[in-house]
mmCIF file of C-alpha atoms in Angstrom:
data_model
loop_
_atom_site.group_PDB
_atom_site.id
_atom_site.type_symbol
_atom_site.label_atom_id
_atom_site.label_comp_id
_atom_site.label_asym_id
_atom_site.label_seq_id
_atom_site.Cartn_x
_atom_site.Cartn_y
_atom_site.Cartn_z
ATOM 1 C CA UNK W 1 -34.835 -117.583 142.960
ATOM 2 C CA UNK W 2 -31.638 -116.323 140.910
ATOM 3 C CA UNK W 3 -32.177 -119.120 138.348
ATOM 4 C CA UNK W 4 -35.960 -118.130 138.115
ATOM 5 C CA UNK W 5 -34.971 -114.539 137.430
ATOM 6 C CA UNK W 6 -32.272 -115.599 134.965
ATOM 7 C CA UNK W 7 -34.970 -117.650 133.010
ATOM 8 C CA UNK W 8 -37.415 -114.823 132.838
ATOM 9 C CA UNK W 9 -34.813 -112.218 131.901
ATOM 10 C CA UNK W 10 -33.081 -114.248 129.152
ATOM 11 C CA UNK W 11 -36.300 -115.658 127.594
ATOM 12 C CA UNK W 12 -37.576 -112.101 127.389
ATOM 13 C CA UNK W 13 -34.457 -111.004 125.917
ATOM 14 C CA UNK W 14 -35.103 -113.526 123.080
ATOM 15 C CA UNK W 15 -38.445 -112.248 122.245
ATOM 16 C CA UNK W 16 -36.946 -108.758 122.112
ATOM 17 C CA UNK W 17 -34.074 -109.747 119.991
ATOM 18 C CA UNK W 18 -36.551 -111.339 117.346
ATOM 19 C CA UNK W 19 -38.058 -107.783 117.059
ATOM 20 C CA UNK W 20 -34.495 -106.436 116.393
ATOM 21 C CA UNK W 21 -34.102 -109.087 113.761
ATOM 22 C CA UNK W 22 -37.169 -108.253 112.049
ATOM 23 C CA UNK W 23 -36.260 -104.328 112.178
ATOM 24 C CA UNK W 24 -32.921 -105.191 110.628
ATOM 25 C CA UNK W 25 -34.446 -107.377 107.942
ATOM 26 C CA UNK W 26 -32.342 -110.157 108.885
ATOM 27 C CA UNK W 27 -33.710 -113.637 107.636
ATOM 28 C CA UNK W 28 -35.491 -115.247 110.652
ATOM 29 C CA UNK W 29 -34.775 -118.826 109.852
ATOM 30 C CA UNK W 30 -30.990 -118.180 109.234
ATOM 31 C CA UNK W 31 -30.889 -116.282 112.664
ATOM 32 C CA UNK W 32 -32.609 -119.199 114.109
ATOM 33 C CA UNK W 33 -30.177 -121.916 112.617
ATOM 34 C CA UNK W 34 -27.050 -119.928 113.800
ATOM 35 C CA UNK W 35 -28.629 -119.376 117.181
ATOM 36 C CA UNK W 36 -28.582 -123.197 117.759
ATOM 37 C CA UNK W 37 -25.115 -123.485 116.556
ATOM 38 C CA UNK W 38 -23.882 -120.984 119.011
ATOM 39 C CA UNK W 39 -25.976 -122.823 121.678
ATOM 40 C CA UNK W 40 -23.941 -125.842 121.150
ATOM 41 C CA UNK W 41 -20.678 -123.907 121.355
ATOM 42 C CA UNK W 42 -21.755 -122.054 124.569
ATOM 43 C CA UNK W 43 -22.688 -125.346 126.127
ATOM 44 C CA UNK W 44 -19.441 -126.850 125.270
ATOM 45 C CA UNK W 45 -17.431 -123.917 126.711
ATOM 46 C CA UNK W 46 -19.597 -124.063 129.836
ATOM 47 C CA UNK W 47 -18.863 -128.006 130.086
ATOM 48 C CA UNK W 48 -15.167 -127.485 129.358
ATOM 49 C CA UNK W 49 -15.365 -129.781 126.438
ATOM 50 C CA UNK W 50 -17.756 -131.210 123.655
ATOM 51 C CA UNK W 51 -19.667 -133.721 125.792
ATOM 52 C CA UNK W 52 -21.343 -135.704 123.012
ATOM 53 C CA UNK W 53 -19.633 -138.891 122.403
ATOM 54 C CA UNK W 54 -20.323 -142.405 120.894
ATOM 55 C CA UNK W 55 -21.928 -143.378 124.263
ATOM 56 C CA UNK W 56 -24.454 -140.507 124.005
ATOM 57 C CA UNK W 57 -26.963 -142.556 121.675
ATOM 58 C CA UNK W 58 -27.146 -145.135 124.396
ATOM 59 C CA UNK W 59 -28.455 -142.891 127.107
ATOM 60 C CA UNK W 60 -31.956 -143.024 127.967
ATOM 61 C CA UNK W 61 -32.603 -139.411 127.574
ATOM 62 C CA UNK W 62 -31.250 -139.502 124.067
ATOM 63 C CA UNK W 63 -34.338 -140.014 122.206
ATOM 64 C CA UNK W 64 -36.056 -137.200 124.286
ATOM 65 C CA UNK W 65 -33.144 -134.632 123.358
ATOM 66 C CA UNK W 66 -33.432 -135.351 119.547
ATOM 67 C CA UNK W 67 -37.274 -134.840 119.700
ATOM 68 C CA UNK W 68 -36.774 -131.666 121.924
ATOM 69 C CA UNK W 69 -34.320 -130.313 119.496
ATOM 70 C CA UNK W 70 -36.727 -130.955 116.570
ATOM 71 C CA UNK W 71 -39.548 -128.976 118.467
ATOM 72 C CA UNK W 72 -37.053 -126.303 119.396
ATOM 73 C CA UNK W 73 -36.422 -125.550 115.739
ATOM 74 C CA UNK W 74 -39.844 -125.975 114.401
ATOM 75 C CA UNK W 75 -41.489 -124.113 117.060
ATOM 76 C CA UNK W 76 -39.200 -121.058 116.812
ATOM 77 C CA UNK W 77 -40.100 -121.002 113.068
ATOM 78 C CA UNK W 78 -43.697 -121.276 113.514
ATOM 79 C CA UNK W 79 -43.742 -118.370 116.185
ATOM 80 C CA UNK W 80 -41.729 -116.393 113.815
ATOM 81 C CA UNK W 81 -44.215 -117.097 110.713
ATOM 82 C CA UNK W 82 -47.162 -116.351 112.853
ATOM 83 C CA UNK W 83 -45.785 -113.169 114.212
ATOM 84 C CA UNK W 84 -45.168 -112.024 110.546
ATOM 85 C CA UNK W 85 -48.219 -113.138 108.837
ATOM 86 C CA UNK W 86 -50.918 -112.836 111.649
ATOM 87 C CA UNK W 87 -49.380 -110.542 114.338
ATOM 88 C CA UNK W 88 -47.345 -110.425 117.656
ATOM 89 C CA UNK W 89 -50.457 -110.487 119.787
ATOM 90 C CA UNK W 90 -51.708 -113.680 118.500
ATOM 91 C CA UNK W 91 -48.338 -115.426 118.597
ATOM 92 C CA UNK W 92 -47.706 -114.160 122.074
ATOM 93 C CA UNK W 93 -51.184 -115.148 123.533
ATOM 94 C CA UNK W 94 -50.861 -118.659 122.020
ATOM 95 C CA UNK W 95 -47.345 -118.930 123.389
ATOM 96 C CA UNK W 96 -48.061 -117.889 126.837
ATOM 97 C CA UNK W 97 -51.549 -119.573 127.167
ATOM 98 C CA UNK W 98 -49.666 -122.870 126.914
ATOM 99 C CA UNK W 99 -48.676 -122.809 130.577
ATOM 100 C CA UNK W 100 -52.092 -124.507 131.295
ATOM 101 C CA UNK W 101 -50.602 -127.683 129.736
ATOM 102 C CA UNK W 102 -47.632 -128.322 132.273
ATOM 103 C CA UNK W 103 -49.784 -127.009 135.025
ATOM 104 C CA UNK W 104 -52.342 -129.756 134.427
ATOM 105 C CA UNK W 105 -49.609 -132.271 133.605
ATOM 106 C CA UNK W 106 -47.773 -131.633 137.126
ATOM 107 C CA UNK W 107 -51.099 -132.223 139.045
ATOM 108 C CA UNK W 108 -52.274 -135.339 137.002
ATOM 109 C CA UNK W 109 -48.847 -137.052 136.228
ATOM 110 C CA UNK W 110 -46.934 -136.136 139.384
ATOM 111 C CA UNK W 111 -49.797 -135.724 141.987
ATOM 112 C CA UNK W 112 -48.570 -132.340 142.938
ATOM 113 C CA UNK W 113 -50.942 -130.465 145.205
ATOM 114 C CA UNK W 114 -53.400 -127.926 143.769
ATOM 115 C CA UNK W 115 -55.481 -125.534 145.718
ATOM 116 C CA UNK W 116 -58.477 -123.269 145.014
ATOM 117 C CA UNK W 117 -56.096 -120.189 145.037
ATOM 118 C CA UNK W 118 -53.720 -121.856 142.498
ATOM 119 C CA UNK W 119 -56.542 -122.657 140.135
ATOM 120 C CA UNK W 120 -57.783 -119.051 140.495
ATOM 121 C CA UNK W 121 -54.308 -117.963 139.833
ATOM 122 C CA UNK W 122 -54.148 -119.899 136.659
ATOM 123 C CA UNK W 123 -57.663 -118.549 135.325
ATOM 124 C CA UNK W 124 -56.566 -114.945 136.102
ATOM 125 C CA UNK W 125 -53.140 -115.635 134.382
ATOM 126 C CA UNK W 126 -54.967 -116.674 131.313
ATOM 127 C CA UNK W 127 -57.043 -113.460 131.364
ATOM 128 C CA UNK W 128 -54.010 -111.434 132.121
ATOM 129 C CA UNK W 129 -51.889 -112.835 129.360
ATOM 130 C CA UNK W 130 -54.805 -112.194 126.947
ATOM 131 C CA UNK W 131 -55.334 -108.532 128.097
ATOM 132 C CA UNK W 132 -51.457 -107.944 128.139
ATOM 133 C CA UNK W 133 -51.011 -108.975 124.576
ATOM 134 C CA UNK W 134 -54.281 -107.618 123.103
ATOM 135 C CA UNK W 135 -53.296 -105.148 120.193
ATOM 136 C CA UNK W 136 -54.851 -101.720 119.691
ATOM 137 C CA UNK W 137 -57.132 -101.351 116.650
ATOM 138 C CA UNK W 138 -54.242 -99.848 114.703
ATOM 139 C CA UNK W 139 -51.790 -102.680 115.478
ATOM 140 C CA UNK W 140 -53.801 -105.522 114.121
ATOM 141 C CA UNK W 141 -51.851 -107.283 111.329
ATOM 142 C CA UNK W 142 -53.462 -107.912 108.149
ATOM 143 C CA UNK W 143 -53.993 -111.701 107.252
ATOM 144 C CA UNK W 144 -56.715 -111.696 104.725
ATOM 145 C CA UNK W 145 -54.546 -113.864 102.446
ATOM 146 C CA UNK W 146 -54.403 -116.637 104.957
ATOM 147 C CA UNK W 147 -57.269 -119.356 105.117
ATOM 148 C CA UNK W 148 -59.391 -119.516 108.132
ATOM 149 C CA UNK W 149 -57.940 -123.050 108.782
ATOM 150 C CA UNK W 150 -54.364 -121.789 108.935
ATOM 151 C CA UNK W 151 -55.568 -118.835 111.156
ATOM 152 C CA UNK W 152 -56.706 -121.352 113.494
ATOM 153 C CA UNK W 153 -53.893 -124.031 113.122
ATOM 154 C CA UNK W 154 -50.911 -121.822 113.595
ATOM 155 C CA UNK W 155 -51.908 -120.425 116.997
ATOM 156 C CA UNK W 156 -53.049 -124.026 117.974
ATOM 157 C CA UNK W 157 -49.712 -125.434 117.024
ATOM 158 C CA UNK W 158 -47.771 -122.748 119.023
ATOM 159 C CA UNK W 159 -50.130 -123.572 122.078
ATOM 160 C CA UNK W 160 -49.716 -127.220 122.053
ATOM 161 C CA UNK W 161 -45.929 -127.099 120.963
ATOM 162 C CA UNK W 162 -44.796 -124.644 123.896
ATOM 163 C CA UNK W 163 -46.990 -126.600 126.449
ATOM 164 C CA UNK W 164 -45.670 -129.770 125.323
ATOM 165 C CA UNK W 165 -42.077 -128.644 125.319
ATOM 166 C CA UNK W 166 -42.421 -127.291 128.900
ATOM 167 C CA UNK W 167 -43.981 -130.643 130.038
ATOM 168 C CA UNK W 168 -41.198 -132.483 128.508
ATOM 169 C CA UNK W 169 -38.626 -130.600 129.959
ATOM 170 C CA UNK W 170 -40.141 -131.266 133.333
ATOM 171 C CA UNK W 171 -40.565 -135.021 132.499
ATOM 172 C CA UNK W 172 -36.924 -135.546 131.426
ATOM 173 C CA UNK W 173 -35.688 -133.225 134.276
ATOM 174 C CA UNK W 174 -37.429 -135.572 136.868
ATOM 175 C CA UNK W 175 -36.745 -138.958 135.401
ATOM 176 C CA UNK W 176 -33.174 -138.762 133.640
ATOM 177 C CA UNK W 177 -31.356 -135.588 134.452
ATOM 178 C CA UNK W 178 -28.832 -135.009 137.376
ATOM 179 C CA UNK W 179 -25.823 -132.614 137.819
ATOM 180 C CA UNK W 180 -23.600 -134.911 135.946
ATOM 181 C CA UNK W 181 -25.533 -135.244 132.650
ATOM 182 C CA UNK W 182 -27.594 -132.057 132.544
ATOM 183 C CA UNK W 183 -25.089 -130.013 130.211
ATOM 184 C CA UNK W 184 -24.860 -133.179 127.954
ATOM 185 C CA UNK W 185 -28.550 -133.342 127.518
ATOM 186 C CA UNK W 186 -28.931 -129.697 126.871
ATOM 187 C CA UNK W 187 -26.128 -129.529 124.357
ATOM 188 C CA UNK W 188 -27.320 -132.744 122.604
ATOM 189 C CA UNK W 189 -30.847 -130.913 122.274
ATOM 190 C CA UNK W 190 -29.381 -127.867 120.856
ATOM 191 C CA UNK W 191 -27.318 -129.903 118.414
ATOM 192 C CA UNK W 192 -30.434 -131.806 117.280
ATOM 193 C CA UNK W 193 -32.018 -128.358 116.588
ATOM 194 C CA UNK W 194 -28.838 -127.027 114.810
ATOM 195 C CA UNK W 195 -28.512 -130.155 112.593
ATOM 196 C CA UNK W 196 -32.225 -130.006 111.494
ATOM 197 C CA UNK W 197 -31.801 -126.195 110.830
ATOM 198 C CA UNK W 198 -28.626 -126.481 109.002
ATOM 199 C CA UNK W 199 -29.917 -129.180 106.677
ATOM 200 C CA UNK W 200 -33.133 -127.006 106.095
ATOM 201 C CA UNK W 201 -31.004 -123.995 105.356
ATOM 202 C CA UNK W 202 -28.692 -125.984 102.994
ATOM 203 C CA UNK W 203 -31.676 -127.232 101.071
ATOM 204 C CA UNK W 204 -33.132 -123.784 100.751
ATOM 205 C CA UNK W 205 -29.799 -122.240 99.606
ATOM 206 C CA UNK W 206 -28.890 -125.080 97.106
ATOM 207 C CA UNK W 207 -32.551 -124.812 95.758
ATOM 208 C CA UNK W 208 -32.258 -120.909 95.262
ATOM 209 C CA UNK W 209 -35.408 -120.502 97.427
ATOM 210 C CA UNK W 210 -33.086 -118.358 100.039
ATOM 211 C CA UNK W 211 -29.938 -116.094 99.816
ATOM 212 C CA UNK W 212 -27.355 -116.253 102.473
ATOM 213 C CA UNK W 213 -27.243 -113.223 104.760
ATOM 214 C CA UNK W 214 -23.816 -112.916 106.656
ATOM 215 C CA UNK W 215 -25.503 -110.817 109.419
ATOM 216 C CA UNK W 216 -27.541 -113.841 110.561
ATOM 217 C CA UNK W 217 -24.345 -115.294 112.015
ATOM 218 C CA UNK W 218 -23.755 -112.174 114.318
ATOM 219 C CA UNK W 219 -27.630 -112.297 115.074
ATOM 220 C CA UNK W 220 -27.292 -116.151 115.937
ATOM 221 C CA UNK W 221 -24.435 -115.323 118.278
ATOM 222 C CA UNK W 222 -26.505 -112.600 120.018
ATOM 223 C CA UNK W 223 -29.507 -114.889 120.385
ATOM 224 C CA UNK W 224 -27.810 -118.275 120.994
ATOM 225 C CA UNK W 225 -25.960 -117.579 124.048
ATOM 226 C CA UNK W 226 -28.852 -116.207 126.030
ATOM 227 C CA UNK W 227 -30.831 -118.948 124.601
ATOM 228 C CA UNK W 228 -28.656 -121.644 126.061
ATOM 229 C CA UNK W 229 -28.683 -120.032 129.400
ATOM 230 C CA UNK W 230 -32.455 -119.487 129.424
ATOM 231 C CA UNK W 231 -33.136 -123.185 129.154
ATOM 232 C CA UNK W 232 -30.037 -123.981 131.564
ATOM 233 C CA UNK W 233 -31.621 -121.728 134.257
ATOM 234 C CA UNK W 234 -35.089 -123.233 133.683
ATOM 235 C CA UNK W 235 -33.797 -126.852 134.238
ATOM 236 C CA UNK W 236 -31.954 -125.877 137.268
ATOM 237 C CA UNK W 237 -34.909 -123.874 138.892
ATOM 238 C CA UNK W 238 -37.078 -127.009 138.128
ATOM 239 C CA UNK W 239 -34.540 -129.204 139.821
ATOM 240 C CA UNK W 240 -34.131 -126.732 142.877
ATOM 241 C CA UNK W 241 -37.900 -126.601 143.506
ATOM 242 C CA UNK W 242 -38.695 -130.142 142.603
ATOM 243 C CA UNK W 243 -42.268 -131.018 143.390
ATOM 244 C CA UNK W 244 -43.461 -127.474 142.746
ATOM 245 C CA UNK W 245 -43.364 -127.279 138.906
ATOM 246 C CA UNK W 246 -47.153 -126.562 138.963
ATOM 247 C CA UNK W 247 -46.256 -123.300 140.351
ATOM 248 C CA UNK W 248 -42.780 -122.632 138.911
ATOM 249 C CA UNK W 249 -43.661 -122.882 135.283
ATOM 250 C CA UNK W 250 -46.795 -120.506 135.485
ATOM 251 C CA UNK W 251 -44.726 -118.076 137.404
ATOM 252 C CA UNK W 252 -41.904 -118.262 134.770
ATOM 253 C CA UNK W 253 -44.259 -117.592 131.955
ATOM 254 C CA UNK W 254 -46.082 -114.745 133.864
ATOM 255 C CA UNK W 255 -42.782 -113.242 134.581
ATOM 256 C CA UNK W 256 -41.907 -113.289 131.062
ATOM 257 C CA UNK W 257 -45.080 -111.659 129.880
ATOM 258 C CA UNK W 258 -44.637 -108.744 132.602
ATOM 259 C CA UNK W 259 -40.904 -108.202 131.928
ATOM 260 C CA UNK W 260 -41.049 -108.490 127.974
ATOM 261 C CA UNK W 261 -44.199 -106.124 127.965
ATOM 262 C CA UNK W 262 -42.361 -103.456 130.165
ATOM 263 C CA UNK W 263 -39.070 -103.788 128.230
ATOM 264 C CA UNK W 264 -40.836 -103.617 124.745
ATOM 265 C CA UNK W 265 -42.513 -100.441 126.011
ATOM 266 C CA UNK W 266 -39.246 -98.856 127.173
ATOM 267 C CA UNK W 267 -36.948 -100.028 124.417
ATOM 268 C CA UNK W 268 -39.133 -100.198 121.212
ATOM 269 C CA UNK W 269 -41.606 -97.503 122.486
ATOM 270 C CA UNK W 270 -44.505 -100.053 121.876
ATOM 271 C CA UNK W 271 -47.822 -98.667 122.634
ATOM 272 C CA UNK W 272 -49.540 -100.241 125.845
ATOM 273 C CA UNK W 273 -53.250 -99.513 126.115
ATOM 274 C CA UNK W 274 -55.080 -99.175 129.491
ATOM 275 C CA UNK W 275 -56.303 -102.982 128.781
ATOM 276 C CA UNK W 276 -52.672 -103.986 128.405
ATOM 277 C CA UNK W 277 -51.768 -102.388 131.792
ATOM 278 C CA UNK W 278 -54.663 -104.011 133.348
ATOM 279 C CA UNK W 279 -53.247 -107.362 132.197
ATOM 280 C CA UNK W 280 -49.770 -106.581 133.370
ATOM 281 C CA UNK W 281 -51.356 -105.773 137.007
ATOM 282 C CA UNK W 282 -53.370 -109.007 136.767
ATOM 283 C CA UNK W 283 -50.172 -110.898 136.044
ATOM 284 C CA UNK W 284 -48.672 -109.706 139.300
ATOM 285 C CA UNK W 285 -51.773 -111.053 141.214
ATOM 286 C CA UNK W 286 -51.831 -114.227 139.304
ATOM 287 C CA UNK W 287 -47.989 -114.931 140.128
ATOM 288 C CA UNK W 288 -48.884 -114.323 143.951
ATOM 289 C CA UNK W 289 -51.767 -116.789 143.916
ATOM 290 C CA UNK W 290 -49.935 -119.348 141.978
ATOM 291 C CA UNK W 291 -46.611 -119.089 144.077
ATOM 292 C CA UNK W 292 -48.335 -118.820 147.402
ATOM 293 C CA UNK W 293 -51.783 -120.464 146.897
#
């Protein structure tokens, strides 16, 4: 249970920290790049040494770690772009609705049991996420400058990417990961994301399309350490509750919705409508159905 709570709290912190990055006008991409650099540093400290060596590329999980790192970096930037160009609500809904993908995958790929109550919980969860993230009329972002295709494509990319990432974590955790190589896998994934990010940032700086902001290093530190431990906690909770990922991942996502919404209301004075509060209450019901159904 402690790992699950850690995953929920730390992942919610990441969402809130991106709001702070926006408020201080720190370049999002630069903050994300240094976030992954500090993820690698944090993992190495936890491990006691830098675990990646010449034999790493021969590991069966290595291609998955490289793919996971690329998705990490790309998805973070798509979520940031969508938040800025379309709105927080659209990005949040697309991200949290993705819980459907690992839920279905766990049932069909791993033959995990499904009940009427669990399915009902998922349906309520989808409704709850939508209602919780639904903005008031005055908060809807202007996006007239974007094409209709892009308005559909961006949330779809977030939906598929987030769902694929959760499903991939479960697949690799079950097939390749154990206590001896868990940290090596995570650090390799973050190193992959950091490498993609640093190359992208270097290209933007050299071409004059971006200007380096030193504050992004501090932002990366404050995001990167919790980011590492959020994934670390998720991997551990999946290992601890092996065979129940169809329940754990939805509970994790719903917990993030609930905790993030309440903390945004408390810390940033974000306005929550009556509809939003109904969504939060439905989230609690959905968690109970999925967990105990």
